[in-house]
Short mmCIF file of C-alpha atoms in Angstrom, two decimals:
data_model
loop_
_atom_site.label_atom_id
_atom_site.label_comp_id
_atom_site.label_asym_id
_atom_site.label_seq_id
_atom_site.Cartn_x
_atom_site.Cartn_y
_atom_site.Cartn_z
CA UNK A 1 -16.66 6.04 6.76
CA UNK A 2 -13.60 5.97 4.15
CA UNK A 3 -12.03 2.76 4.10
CA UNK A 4 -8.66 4.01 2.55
CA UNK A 5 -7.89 7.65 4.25
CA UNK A 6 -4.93 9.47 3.22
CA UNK A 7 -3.17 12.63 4.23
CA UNK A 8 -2.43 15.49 3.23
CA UNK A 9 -4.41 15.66 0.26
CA UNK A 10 -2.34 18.26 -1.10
CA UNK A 11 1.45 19.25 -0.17
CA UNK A 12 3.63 22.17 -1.47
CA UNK A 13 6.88 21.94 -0.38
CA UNK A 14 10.27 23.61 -0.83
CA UNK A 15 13.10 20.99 -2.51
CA UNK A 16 15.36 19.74 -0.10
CA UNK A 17 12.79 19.62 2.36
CA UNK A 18 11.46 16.05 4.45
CA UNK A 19 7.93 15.26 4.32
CA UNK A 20 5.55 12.22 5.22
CA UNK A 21 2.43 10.95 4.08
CA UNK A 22 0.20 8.75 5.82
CA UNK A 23 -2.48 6.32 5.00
CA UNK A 24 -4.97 4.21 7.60
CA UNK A 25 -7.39 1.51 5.88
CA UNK A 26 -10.48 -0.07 8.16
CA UNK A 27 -10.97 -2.46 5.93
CA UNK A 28 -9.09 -5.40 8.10
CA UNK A 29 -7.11 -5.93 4.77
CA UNK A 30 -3.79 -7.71 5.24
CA UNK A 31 -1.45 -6.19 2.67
CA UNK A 32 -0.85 -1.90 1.73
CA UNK A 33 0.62 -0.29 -1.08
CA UNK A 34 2.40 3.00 -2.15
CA UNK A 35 2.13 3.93 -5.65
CA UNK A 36 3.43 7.01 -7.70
CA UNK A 37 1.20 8.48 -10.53
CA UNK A 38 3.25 10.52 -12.72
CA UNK A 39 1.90 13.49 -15.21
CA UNK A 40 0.80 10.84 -17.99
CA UNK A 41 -1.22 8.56 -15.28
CA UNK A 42 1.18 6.00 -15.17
CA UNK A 43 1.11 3.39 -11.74
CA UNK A 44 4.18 2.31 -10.41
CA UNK A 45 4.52 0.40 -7.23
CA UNK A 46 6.62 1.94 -4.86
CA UNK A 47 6.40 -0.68 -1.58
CA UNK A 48 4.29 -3.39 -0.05
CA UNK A 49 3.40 -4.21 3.46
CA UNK A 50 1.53 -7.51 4.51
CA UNK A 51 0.98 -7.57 7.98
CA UNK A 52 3.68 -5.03 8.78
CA UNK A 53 6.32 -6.68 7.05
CA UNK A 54 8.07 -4.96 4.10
CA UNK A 55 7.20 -7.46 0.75
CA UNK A 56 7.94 -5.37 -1.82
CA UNK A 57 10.58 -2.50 -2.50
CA UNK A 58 11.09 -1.76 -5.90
CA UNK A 59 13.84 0.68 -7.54
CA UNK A 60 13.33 3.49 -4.97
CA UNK A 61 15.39 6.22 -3.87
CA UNK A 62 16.35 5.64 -0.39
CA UNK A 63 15.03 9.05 0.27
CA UNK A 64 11.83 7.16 0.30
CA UNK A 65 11.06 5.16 3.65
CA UNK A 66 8.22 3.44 4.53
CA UNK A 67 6.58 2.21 8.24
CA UNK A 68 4.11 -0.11 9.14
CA UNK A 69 3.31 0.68 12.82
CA UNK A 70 0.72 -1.98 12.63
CA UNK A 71 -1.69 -3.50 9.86
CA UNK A 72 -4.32 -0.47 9.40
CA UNK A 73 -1.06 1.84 9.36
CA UNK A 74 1.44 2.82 6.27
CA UNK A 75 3.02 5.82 6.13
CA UNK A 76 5.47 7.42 3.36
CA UNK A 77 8.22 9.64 4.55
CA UNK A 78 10.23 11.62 1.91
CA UNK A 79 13.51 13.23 2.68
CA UNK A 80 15.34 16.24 0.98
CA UNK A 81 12.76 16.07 -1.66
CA UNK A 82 13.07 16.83 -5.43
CA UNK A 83 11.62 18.18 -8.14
CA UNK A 84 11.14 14.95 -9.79
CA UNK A 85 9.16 13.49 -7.00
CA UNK A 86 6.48 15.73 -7.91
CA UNK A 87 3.47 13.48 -8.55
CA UNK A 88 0.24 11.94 -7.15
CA UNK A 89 0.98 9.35 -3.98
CA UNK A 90 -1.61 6.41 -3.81
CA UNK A 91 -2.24 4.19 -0.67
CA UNK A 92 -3.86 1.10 -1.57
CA UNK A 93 -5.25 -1.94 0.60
CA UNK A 94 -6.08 -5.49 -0.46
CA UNK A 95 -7.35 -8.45 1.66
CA UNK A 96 -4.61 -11.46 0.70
CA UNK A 97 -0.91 -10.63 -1.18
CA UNK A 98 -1.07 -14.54 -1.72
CA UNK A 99 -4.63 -15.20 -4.01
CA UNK A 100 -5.28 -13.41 -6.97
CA UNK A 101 -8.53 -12.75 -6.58
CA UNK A 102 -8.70 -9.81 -4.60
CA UNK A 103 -8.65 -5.93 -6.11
CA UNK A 104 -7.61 -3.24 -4.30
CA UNK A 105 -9.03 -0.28 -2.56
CA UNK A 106 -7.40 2.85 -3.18
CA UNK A 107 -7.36 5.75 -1.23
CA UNK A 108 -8.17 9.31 -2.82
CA UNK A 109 -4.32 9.99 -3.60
CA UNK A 110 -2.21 12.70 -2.05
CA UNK A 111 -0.54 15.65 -4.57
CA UNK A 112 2.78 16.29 -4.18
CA UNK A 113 4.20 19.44 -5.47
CA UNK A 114 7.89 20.61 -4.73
CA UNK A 115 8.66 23.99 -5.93
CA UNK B 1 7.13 -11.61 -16.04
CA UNK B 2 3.67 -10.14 -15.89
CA UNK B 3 2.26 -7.61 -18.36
CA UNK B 4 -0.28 -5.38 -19.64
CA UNK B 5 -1.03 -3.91 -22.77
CA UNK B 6 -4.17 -1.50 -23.02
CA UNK B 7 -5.24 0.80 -26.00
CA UNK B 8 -3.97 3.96 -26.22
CA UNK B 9 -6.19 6.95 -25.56
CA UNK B 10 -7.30 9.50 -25.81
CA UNK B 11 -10.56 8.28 -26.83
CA UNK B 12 -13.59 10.50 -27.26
CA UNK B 13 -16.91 9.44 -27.93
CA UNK B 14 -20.21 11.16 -28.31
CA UNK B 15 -23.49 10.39 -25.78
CA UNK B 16 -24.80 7.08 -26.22
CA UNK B 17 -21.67 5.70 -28.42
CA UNK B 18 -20.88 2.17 -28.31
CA UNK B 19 -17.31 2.11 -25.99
CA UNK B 20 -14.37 -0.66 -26.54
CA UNK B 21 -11.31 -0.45 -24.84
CA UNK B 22 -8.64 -2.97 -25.65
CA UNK B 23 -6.75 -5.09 -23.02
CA UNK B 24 -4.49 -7.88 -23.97
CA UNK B 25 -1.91 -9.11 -20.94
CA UNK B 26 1.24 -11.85 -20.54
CA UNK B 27 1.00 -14.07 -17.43
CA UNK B 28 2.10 -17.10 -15.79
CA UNK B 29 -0.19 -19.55 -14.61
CA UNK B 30 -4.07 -17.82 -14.45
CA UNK B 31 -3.92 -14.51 -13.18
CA UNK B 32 -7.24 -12.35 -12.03
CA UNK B 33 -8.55 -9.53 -14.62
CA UNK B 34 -9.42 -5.93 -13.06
CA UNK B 35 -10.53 -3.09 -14.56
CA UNK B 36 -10.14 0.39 -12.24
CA UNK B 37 -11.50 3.49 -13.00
CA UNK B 38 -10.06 6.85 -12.06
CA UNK B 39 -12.95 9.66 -12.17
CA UNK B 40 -10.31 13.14 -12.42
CA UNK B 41 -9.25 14.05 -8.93
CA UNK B 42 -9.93 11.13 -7.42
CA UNK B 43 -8.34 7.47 -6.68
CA UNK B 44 -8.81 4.58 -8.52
CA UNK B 45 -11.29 2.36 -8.01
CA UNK B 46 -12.81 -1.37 -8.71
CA UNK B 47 -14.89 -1.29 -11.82
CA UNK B 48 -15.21 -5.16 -12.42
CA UNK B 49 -13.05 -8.44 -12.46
CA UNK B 50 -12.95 -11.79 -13.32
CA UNK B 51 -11.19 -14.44 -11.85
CA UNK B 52 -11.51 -17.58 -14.66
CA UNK B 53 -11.39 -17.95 -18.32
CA UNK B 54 -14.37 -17.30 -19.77
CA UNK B 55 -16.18 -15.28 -16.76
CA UNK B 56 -17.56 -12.23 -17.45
CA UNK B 57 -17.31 -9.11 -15.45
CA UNK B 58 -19.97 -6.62 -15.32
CA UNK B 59 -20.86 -3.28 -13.09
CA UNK B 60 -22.78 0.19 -13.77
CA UNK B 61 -23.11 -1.25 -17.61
CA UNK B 62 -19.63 -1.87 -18.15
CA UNK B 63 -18.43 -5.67 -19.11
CA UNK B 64 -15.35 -7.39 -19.77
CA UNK B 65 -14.54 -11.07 -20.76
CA UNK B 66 -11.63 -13.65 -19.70
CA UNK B 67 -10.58 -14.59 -22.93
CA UNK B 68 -7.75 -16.84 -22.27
CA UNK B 69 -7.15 -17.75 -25.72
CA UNK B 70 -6.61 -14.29 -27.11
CA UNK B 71 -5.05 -13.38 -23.64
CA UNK B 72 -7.93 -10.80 -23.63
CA UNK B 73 -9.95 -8.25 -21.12
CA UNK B 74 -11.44 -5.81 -23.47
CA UNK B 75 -14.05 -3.47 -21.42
CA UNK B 76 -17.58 -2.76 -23.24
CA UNK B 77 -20.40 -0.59 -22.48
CA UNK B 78 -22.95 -0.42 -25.02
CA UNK B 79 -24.29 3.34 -24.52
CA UNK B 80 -21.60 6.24 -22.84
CA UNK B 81 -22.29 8.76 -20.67
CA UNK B 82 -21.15 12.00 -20.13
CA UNK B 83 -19.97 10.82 -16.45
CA UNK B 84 -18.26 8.11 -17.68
CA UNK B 85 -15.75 10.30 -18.79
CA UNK B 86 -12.66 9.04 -16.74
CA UNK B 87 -9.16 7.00 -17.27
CA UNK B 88 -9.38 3.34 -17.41
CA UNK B 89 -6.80 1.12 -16.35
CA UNK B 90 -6.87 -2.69 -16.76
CA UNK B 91 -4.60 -4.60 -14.30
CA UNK B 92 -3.76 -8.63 -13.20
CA UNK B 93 -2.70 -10.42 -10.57
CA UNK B 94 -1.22 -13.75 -10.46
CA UNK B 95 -1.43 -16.12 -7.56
CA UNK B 96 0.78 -15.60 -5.14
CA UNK B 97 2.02 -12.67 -7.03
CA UNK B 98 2.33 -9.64 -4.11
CA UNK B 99 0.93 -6.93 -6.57
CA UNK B 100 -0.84 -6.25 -9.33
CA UNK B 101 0.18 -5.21 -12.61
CA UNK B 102 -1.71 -2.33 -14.33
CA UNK B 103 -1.75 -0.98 -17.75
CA UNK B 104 -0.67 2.29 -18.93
CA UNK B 105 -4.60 3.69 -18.60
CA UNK B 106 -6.79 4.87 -21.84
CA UNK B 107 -8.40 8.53 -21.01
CA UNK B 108 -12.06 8.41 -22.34
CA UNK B 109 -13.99 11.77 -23.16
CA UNK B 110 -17.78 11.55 -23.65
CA UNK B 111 -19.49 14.43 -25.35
CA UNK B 112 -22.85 15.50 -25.30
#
């Protein structure tokens, strides 16, 4: 049973077009996470969620919107896409946003290609 | 604010090579150490952590100490695999920080 599910796992799209992503944990963990791997590997946090409540929005594109329909739940919607938002998509869970003790579970990452 | 500084890669080793991968971070107060491991095509996941100076992480051979007076995490494994080849990452998180803050990742090739 995965505990961090993501999909699509792959997505071709045209530029200009909207897409969305979505991610489900079953891990009962309070707080999600979007993250953008580039071409080199490098993380960067995209948005947080704790208990359906946006925490953290870093410098993104307001073509990028996320939901929280409910704790297990955070999905990624993309509009007119660009070239430049070609990259891999992470979903990530952990159990408390507040202690530091807790790692994250990541899910299996979704590709992104716009041609 | 928080940071993480990891070796750069690529590193390749041959089978059965002692592995060392520098970590060195900047933190307020006493933030958690991770290490995360990405095998290729695949997501990251939880290799070890420690949450205290001076703990020791360990898992599948790897280790890693809290060195707080060299602001250190470097991850050890005494003899590589082929299958460890992968990209490393090391990350922290403070308390009551709402994220973690990774490093840049080292890529590590194993040869037979």
């Amino acid at each position: 049973d995965t505990a961090v599910s993501q999909t699509p796992k792959y997505l071709v799209t045209q530029m200009g077009n909207d897409k969305s992503i979505k991610c489900e944990q079953n891990l009962g963990h309070d707080t999600m996470y979007w993250y953008k791997q580039d071409s080199k590997k490098f993380l960067k946090i995209m948005f947080s969620y704790n208990n359906k409540e946006l925490i953290i929005n870093e410098t993104v594109p307001n073509r990028f919107s996320p939901k929280s329909p409910d704790k297990a739940h955070l999905n990624l919607h993309i509009n007119s896409l660009e070239l430049g938002d070609s990259a891999v998509y992470f979903c990530a869970s952990s159990q408390d946003n507040r202690g530091g003790n807790y790692g994250y579970t990541f899910g299996s990452g979704t590709r992104l290609t716009v041609v | 604010g928080d940071s993480v500084t990891q070796m750069e890669g690529p590193v390749t080793l041959s089978e059965e090579a002692f592995l060392t991968i520098n970590c060195t971070y900047t933190a307020t107060g006493y933030p958690s150490l991770f290490w995360y491991v990405q095998y290729p095509g695949e997501g990251l996941q939880l290799l070890l952590k420690a949450t205290k100076a001076d703990d020791k992480g360990s898992n599948k051979g790897f280790e890693a100490t809290y060195r707080k007076e060299t602001t250190s995490f470097h991850l050890e494994k005494g003899s590589v695999q082929v299958s460890d080849s992968a990209v490393y990452f090391c990350a922290l998180r403070s308390t009551n920080a709402g994220k973690s803050t990774f490093g840049d990742g080292t890529t590590l090739t194993v040869k037979p």
